[in-house]
């Protein structure tokens, strides 16, 4: 639990790692030149746009294992089963028998998908048993975020295709594990689809095509917002150990979720990273804890990201009842602004208020992106498209981590520092029982050293 010195220069992968964007990035490899009007018009195929079919093609049966049987995991399993013909959930792994039982019930009742007792594994090492199953083709990784890097590495080493929920890590040590595993997965030809579902929306993709082709001119700044009311929380029960309480209330626990700037605002930060191709040089953040009822995380953030050539991004995240809500992204260029959100009204305007482009929702309805991402998963495997979104998610998550640590400390923090950091959150070993370093309700205090007493 104790926070490490994150300005250390020793790291598994050094600060020289470039931002690994897809070939569709708007910047040069150094991230210093946002695109002006493109020299050519890029087609959707050249940009790597998905097919956006309503159902994945048929093919050989695909057997999947679900790791993490909570609400999000159960949802992912049902979306995988809806993706196309000849798919099934054949194994489950979790630490809680009650969560596994409720997941099995949903799968059997709603999809007639019965998981045998012999394929249901309980415990912190349950995911390893799933990876050892030779007949499992796909692994759905839906545990609390802290566990994702090691489970992703195990899946790749076992040669499994992967659906990996966002974000992919809570700290730089985990991010470097994901980056290394993503490269191995690419060399093995494995499909890795990630849960940043805006990348699986056709309206976002067509807006991206317009930005890439220069409709808004040179990209100069952006905003990313996930501001909403209070999110779910669970009070500790007398019969729960510290570890059980932490995992059952994982969203509100720093070492498990990475805070909500990662768990939710990662969606918006990822969109800006995707649309602009920009890598921040440094960040200055603000944040604190005003009304959160449990856990040890903040309930509001505001992060100013600085890029080369004086470009900027403002990212905000808030979870407080009674405040203004805003879940959106805006990308500003020299000629106009792309206004993005998942409310089926994506448009691009010039600075006189004239509409330059809008998505045609009447003739091209947008499918539920939580379902679409699993269609893309199955389609990629069956058509050998070799899609791998892991590195993109890793770098977007690192942008969020940079902002979170800037807010936690109250200090400017650079990209090179966070990339070289040995910061790691969470215990070294996992077992149900006490967590001496966890302190309920004690969030980071900006301007104080991590171990300074809270007055």
XYZ file of C-alpha atoms in Angstrom:
455
model
C 0.000 0.000 0.000
C 2.851 2.404 0.696
C 3.480 4.819 -2.134
C 6.875 4.513 -3.802
C 9.199 7.233 -4.948
C 7.827 7.925 -8.406
C 10.637 10.156 -9.549
C 13.110 7.285 -9.652
C 14.946 6.883 -12.899
C 14.951 3.097 -12.863
C 12.135 1.482 -14.784
C 11.430 -1.689 -16.727
C 10.828 0.437 -19.805
C 12.371 3.882 -19.809
C 10.942 7.295 -20.398
C 12.030 7.214 -24.024
C 8.991 5.157 -25.047
C 7.047 7.083 -27.697
C 3.286 7.375 -27.719
C 2.226 4.265 -29.590
C -0.681 5.478 -31.641
C -2.316 3.684 -34.534
C -1.157 4.643 -38.057
C -4.051 7.101 -38.063
C -2.478 9.538 -35.585
C -2.603 13.230 -36.420
C 0.910 13.932 -35.250
C 4.441 13.085 -36.169
C 6.237 10.345 -34.214
C 7.435 13.016 -31.794
C 3.893 14.217 -31.179
C 4.808 17.809 -32.107
C 2.886 18.548 -35.303
C -0.893 18.406 -35.318
C -2.295 17.923 -38.792
C -3.436 20.819 -40.851
C -5.619 20.234 -43.878
C -4.601 16.795 -45.024
C -2.736 16.436 -48.297
C -5.162 13.669 -49.231
C -8.548 12.489 -48.126
C -8.298 9.363 -46.010
C -10.920 6.692 -46.483
C -12.403 4.836 -43.511
C -10.435 1.749 -44.520
C -7.151 3.669 -44.560
C -7.909 4.959 -41.061
C -8.554 1.451 -39.774
C -12.287 1.939 -39.238
C -14.256 -1.116 -38.136
C -16.934 -2.722 -40.280
C -19.772 -1.972 -37.828
C -21.791 -4.998 -38.805
C -24.793 -5.811 -36.605
C -23.632 -9.343 -35.874
C -20.281 -11.085 -36.093
C -19.766 -13.632 -38.883
C -20.239 -17.330 -38.229
C -17.224 -19.583 -37.864
C -15.662 -22.209 -35.681
C -17.004 -22.242 -32.118
C -15.329 -19.747 -29.803
C -15.202 -20.681 -26.133
C -14.606 -17.877 -23.650
C -13.691 -17.619 -19.984
C -14.817 -14.745 -17.791
C -12.375 -13.461 -15.163
C -14.302 -11.256 -12.744
C -17.992 -12.133 -12.288
C -19.289 -8.817 -10.910
C -21.807 -6.587 -12.644
C -19.412 -5.408 -15.378
C -18.072 -8.904 -15.934
C -21.546 -10.408 -16.149
C -22.497 -7.650 -18.578
C -19.450 -8.329 -20.742
C -20.240 -12.054 -20.777
C -23.802 -11.416 -21.957
C -22.576 -9.011 -24.635
C -20.101 -11.622 -25.851
C -22.930 -14.161 -26.096
C -24.985 -11.685 -28.180
C -22.103 -10.989 -30.571
C -22.717 -13.784 -33.056
C -23.339 -17.492 -33.577
C -21.285 -20.317 -32.070
C -19.943 -18.454 -29.045
C -20.175 -19.582 -25.432
C -18.912 -18.903 -21.900
C -17.235 -22.100 -20.696
C -15.320 -21.052 -17.575
C -15.548 -18.535 -14.742
C -13.040 -17.139 -12.230
C -13.669 -14.896 -9.224
C -12.779 -14.511 -5.555
C -16.381 -14.476 -4.313
C -18.706 -17.510 -4.646
C -21.836 -15.326 -4.430
C -20.780 -13.192 -7.408
C -20.007 -16.294 -9.422
C -23.346 -17.877 -8.522
C -25.319 -14.805 -9.636
C -23.352 -14.652 -12.899
C -23.990 -18.359 -13.613
C -27.683 -17.842 -12.990
C -27.895 -14.962 -15.489
C -26.003 -16.885 -18.162
C -28.193 -19.977 -17.751
C -31.522 -18.175 -17.450
C -31.070 -15.609 -20.219
C -28.839 -17.519 -22.667
C -29.158 -21.200 -21.751
C -25.379 -21.089 -21.255
C -24.514 -23.414 -18.400
C -20.982 -23.350 -17.019
C -19.981 -26.714 -15.479
C -18.935 -26.813 -11.825
C -15.534 -28.170 -12.864
C -14.884 -24.971 -14.851
C -15.693 -22.555 -12.005
C -12.639 -21.405 -10.048
C -12.532 -19.380 -6.836
C -9.539 -17.508 -5.400
C -6.895 -14.945 -6.227
C -5.146 -17.497 -8.461
C -8.356 -18.624 -10.188
C -7.423 -16.769 -13.370
C -4.330 -18.972 -13.751
C -6.506 -22.082 -13.861
C -8.567 -20.551 -16.639
C -5.428 -19.821 -18.658
C -4.396 -23.485 -18.362
C -7.563 -24.673 -20.131
C -6.597 -25.696 -23.653
C -10.130 -25.408 -25.033
C -10.549 -21.744 -24.054
C -10.034 -19.396 -27.010
C -10.953 -16.029 -25.504
C -10.577 -14.475 -22.043
C -12.740 -11.596 -20.829
C -10.798 -9.609 -18.186
C -13.260 -7.713 -15.992
C -11.805 -7.716 -12.472
C -10.999 -4.511 -10.553
C -8.356 -2.608 -12.499
C -5.407 -3.307 -10.176
C -5.360 -6.968 -11.216
C -5.559 -6.338 -14.962
C -1.837 -6.138 -15.907
C -0.871 -9.530 -14.463
C -4.002 -11.204 -15.775
C -3.442 -9.726 -19.231
C 0.143 -10.968 -19.216
C -1.046 -14.459 -18.230
C -3.645 -14.492 -21.013
C -1.116 -13.433 -23.647
C 1.432 -15.988 -22.440
C -1.278 -18.647 -22.722
C -2.055 -17.580 -26.297
C -5.624 -16.415 -25.616
C -7.479 -13.696 -27.458
C -8.554 -10.996 -25.003
C -11.325 -8.588 -24.196
C -9.826 -6.219 -21.609
C -11.953 -3.726 -19.719
C -10.752 -0.164 -19.292
C -8.621 1.196 -17.740
C -5.802 -1.321 -17.979
C -3.732 -0.434 -14.863
C -3.705 1.888 -11.854
C 0.002 2.834 -11.828
C 3.095 3.140 -14.063
C 4.417 -0.295 -13.078
C 1.185 -1.849 -14.313
C 1.188 0.246 -17.490
C 4.643 -1.003 -18.458
C 3.483 -4.580 -17.910
C 0.545 -3.988 -20.263
C 2.741 -2.354 -22.919
C 5.179 -5.261 -22.863
C 2.355 -7.821 -23.018
C 0.657 -5.901 -25.850
C 3.805 -6.225 -27.960
C 3.958 -9.959 -27.296
C 0.282 -10.297 -28.202
C 0.914 -8.488 -31.474
C 3.805 -10.799 -32.323
C 1.589 -13.804 -31.583
C -1.232 -12.469 -33.786
C -3.698 -12.307 -30.907
C -6.762 -10.089 -30.959
C -7.055 -7.660 -28.040
C -10.200 -5.551 -27.856
C -10.505 -3.022 -25.042
C -13.501 -1.568 -23.244
C -13.064 2.071 -24.234
C -16.335 1.754 -26.117
C -16.307 5.130 -27.856
C -13.720 3.614 -30.197
C -16.463 1.161 -31.163
C -19.055 3.786 -32.112
C -19.532 4.560 -35.788
C -20.464 8.210 -35.131
C -17.166 8.778 -33.313
C -15.270 7.079 -36.121
C -16.856 9.199 -38.833
C -16.188 12.357 -36.794
C -12.585 11.214 -36.435
C -12.378 10.835 -40.217
C -13.546 14.443 -40.650
C -10.962 15.716 -38.135
C -8.221 13.589 -39.692
C -9.056 14.992 -43.107
C -8.630 18.570 -41.882
C -12.197 19.828 -41.490
C -11.310 21.716 -38.282
C -7.796 22.655 -39.449
C -4.798 22.357 -37.143
C -5.680 20.863 -33.765
C -4.806 23.378 -31.041
C -6.633 22.281 -27.873
C -9.235 19.946 -26.423
C -11.447 19.338 -23.416
C -12.530 16.069 -21.803
C -15.246 15.857 -19.148
C -16.931 13.178 -17.056
C -18.902 15.134 -14.464
C -21.877 13.411 -12.815
C -23.550 12.709 -9.498
C -22.255 10.421 -6.765
C -21.463 6.869 -7.858
C -22.094 3.588 -6.019
C -20.451 2.718 -2.711
C -20.646 -0.063 -0.109
C -20.227 0.229 3.631
C -18.029 -2.307 5.372
C -19.906 -5.156 7.050
C -18.666 -6.639 10.332
C -18.070 -10.048 8.749
C -15.876 -8.623 5.957
C -12.114 -8.469 6.291
C -10.250 -5.417 5.010
C -9.439 -7.201 1.766
C -13.007 -8.353 1.172
C -14.339 -4.882 1.892
C -11.810 -3.298 -0.455
C -12.682 -5.620 -3.321
C -16.446 -5.410 -2.813
C -16.154 -1.604 -2.733
C -13.337 -1.511 -5.285
C -14.526 1.508 -7.249
C -13.982 3.748 -4.208
C -10.590 2.248 -3.300
C -7.476 3.893 -4.757
C -5.277 0.817 -5.177
C -8.030 -1.144 -6.908
C -9.693 1.425 -9.196
C -6.999 4.062 -9.610
C -9.647 6.713 -8.765
C -12.482 7.841 -11.022
C -10.272 10.033 -13.223
C -9.076 6.663 -14.505
C -12.134 4.478 -14.190
C -14.579 6.836 -15.892
C -12.848 9.921 -17.287
C -10.450 7.582 -19.132
C -13.187 7.377 -21.786
C -12.979 11.085 -22.525
C -9.203 11.308 -22.148
C -8.868 8.387 -24.558
C -11.051 10.127 -27.153
C -8.880 13.244 -27.055
C -5.700 11.156 -27.244
C -7.157 9.283 -30.227
C -8.505 12.334 -32.100
C -5.474 14.574 -31.574
C -2.602 12.101 -31.416
C -0.988 14.388 -28.848
C 1.211 13.286 -25.946
C 1.289 15.649 -22.936
C 4.581 17.158 -21.887
C 3.405 17.825 -18.334
C 0.291 18.201 -16.212
C -0.888 20.379 -13.327
C -3.866 19.048 -11.434
C -6.403 20.008 -8.805
C -8.715 17.768 -6.850
C -10.064 16.738 -3.507
C -12.646 14.895 -1.473
C -15.824 16.761 -0.567
C -18.765 14.362 -0.165
C -17.621 10.811 -0.908
C -19.011 8.418 1.682
C -16.546 5.512 1.580
C -13.093 4.571 0.362
C -10.023 6.765 -0.021
C -10.347 8.492 -3.414
C -11.197 12.016 -4.562
C -14.608 13.042 -5.828
C -13.461 15.862 -8.126
C -10.519 16.565 -10.457
C -9.459 19.302 -12.844
C -6.273 18.694 -14.795
C -4.493 21.075 -17.147
C -2.404 19.129 -19.674
C 0.368 20.953 -21.539
C 1.580 19.778 -24.962
C 4.280 20.895 -27.345
C 3.747 24.145 -29.261
C 1.523 25.565 -26.496
C -1.339 23.163 -27.129
C -3.556 22.323 -24.149
C -6.206 19.954 -22.834
C -8.483 20.513 -19.842
C -9.852 17.320 -18.288
C -12.422 17.386 -15.483
C -14.080 14.628 -13.489
C -16.619 15.043 -10.702
C -18.956 12.726 -8.793
C -21.004 14.966 -6.508
C -24.795 15.117 -6.324
C -26.487 18.431 -7.040
C -23.814 19.686 -9.456
C -23.850 20.267 -13.198
C -23.393 17.158 -15.336
C -21.208 17.007 -18.424
C -19.919 13.890 -20.175
C -18.341 15.022 -23.438
C -15.235 15.834 -25.449
C -14.408 18.804 -27.647
C -11.517 19.049 -30.091
C -10.655 22.586 -31.197
C -8.861 23.420 -34.430
C -7.952 26.577 -36.300
C -11.107 26.283 -38.432
C -13.674 24.827 -36.079
C -14.595 22.521 -33.217
C -15.721 18.892 -33.071
C -18.361 18.454 -30.348
C -18.453 14.853 -29.222
C -20.541 12.869 -26.758
C -22.512 9.628 -26.673
C -25.921 11.299 -26.842
C -26.416 10.717 -30.591
C -25.757 14.303 -31.614
C -22.151 14.585 -32.797
C -21.484 17.719 -34.846
C -18.674 19.936 -36.135
C -19.039 23.738 -36.289
C -16.930 26.634 -37.441
C -16.361 29.598 -35.112
C -19.259 31.556 -36.618
C -21.663 28.834 -35.518
C -22.106 27.357 -38.980
C -22.641 23.591 -39.088
C -19.810 21.967 -41.039
C -20.812 18.324 -40.531
C -23.090 16.108 -38.477
C -23.473 12.359 -38.236
C -26.435 10.851 -40.105
C -28.219 9.024 -37.287
C -31.405 8.530 -39.344
C -29.735 6.335 -41.947
C -26.866 4.912 -39.878
C -28.132 4.053 -36.395
C -25.428 3.563 -33.771
C -25.492 0.121 -32.188
C -24.998 -0.258 -28.441
C -21.184 0.128 -28.263
C -20.918 -2.354 -25.368
C -22.294 -4.949 -27.785
C -20.417 -3.609 -30.801
C -17.023 -4.065 -29.158
C -17.695 -7.795 -28.733
C -18.853 -8.055 -32.338
C -15.501 -6.512 -33.301
C -13.749 -9.027 -31.037
C -15.359 -12.071 -32.669
C -15.121 -10.596 -36.168
C -11.407 -9.918 -35.705
C -10.705 -13.473 -34.578
C -12.767 -15.172 -37.279
C -11.560 -12.977 -40.127
C -7.965 -12.876 -38.867
C -7.951 -9.066 -38.746
C -5.422 -8.985 -35.895
C -6.864 -6.015 -34.026
C -4.863 -5.046 -30.930
C -6.008 -2.016 -28.925
C -3.959 -2.722 -25.793
C -1.151 -0.212 -26.355
C -3.539 2.605 -27.227
C -5.446 1.972 -23.996
C -2.189 1.759 -22.021
C -0.987 5.168 -23.172
C -4.386 6.809 -22.682
C -4.490 5.329 -19.183
C -1.017 6.731 -18.521
C -2.268 10.200 -19.495
C -4.964 9.803 -16.831
C -2.406 8.536 -14.288
C -0.220 11.572 -14.998
C -3.147 13.876 -14.242
C -4.194 11.970 -11.140
C -0.713 12.085 -9.608
C -0.403 15.786 -10.421
C -3.677 16.364 -8.572
C -2.738 14.078 -5.666
C 0.579 15.852 -5.102
C -0.321 19.387 -6.145
C 2.932 19.470 -8.128
C 3.638 19.762 -11.853
C 4.522 16.357 -13.226
C 6.109 15.558 -16.592
C 5.473 12.708 -18.995
C 9.093 11.574 -18.673
C 8.779 11.418 -14.888
C 5.608 9.349 -14.900
C 6.930 7.015 -17.602
C 10.089 6.359 -15.555
C 8.243 6.050 -12.260
C 8.300 2.961 -10.042
C 5.030 3.998 -8.384
C 2.922 0.961 -7.548
C -0.323 0.844 -5.581
C -1.574 -2.189 -3.665
C -0.266 -5.029 -1.501
C 2.521 -7.297 -2.685
C 0.540 -10.471 -1.923
C -3.180 -11.168 -1.939
C -5.184 -12.924 0.754
C -8.443 -12.347 2.573
C -7.594 -10.622 5.846
C -6.265 -7.325 7.196
C -4.644 -4.569 5.126
C -2.599 -2.601 7.671
C -1.684 0.174 5.233
C -5.259 0.895 4.126
C -6.947 3.779 5.950
C -10.640 4.284 5.281
C -11.548 7.846 4.363
C -7.946 9.062 4.167
C -7.386 10.434 0.663
C -4.171 12.042 -0.657
C -3.612 15.628 0.498
C -2.184 17.932 -2.209
C 0.930 19.743 -1.033
C 1.827 17.083 1.550
C 4.244 14.193 1.250
C 2.391 10.882 0.734
C 3.187 9.668 4.261
C 2.573 12.977 6.046
C -0.102 12.853 8.778
C -3.510 14.279 7.928
C -4.267 17.112 10.376
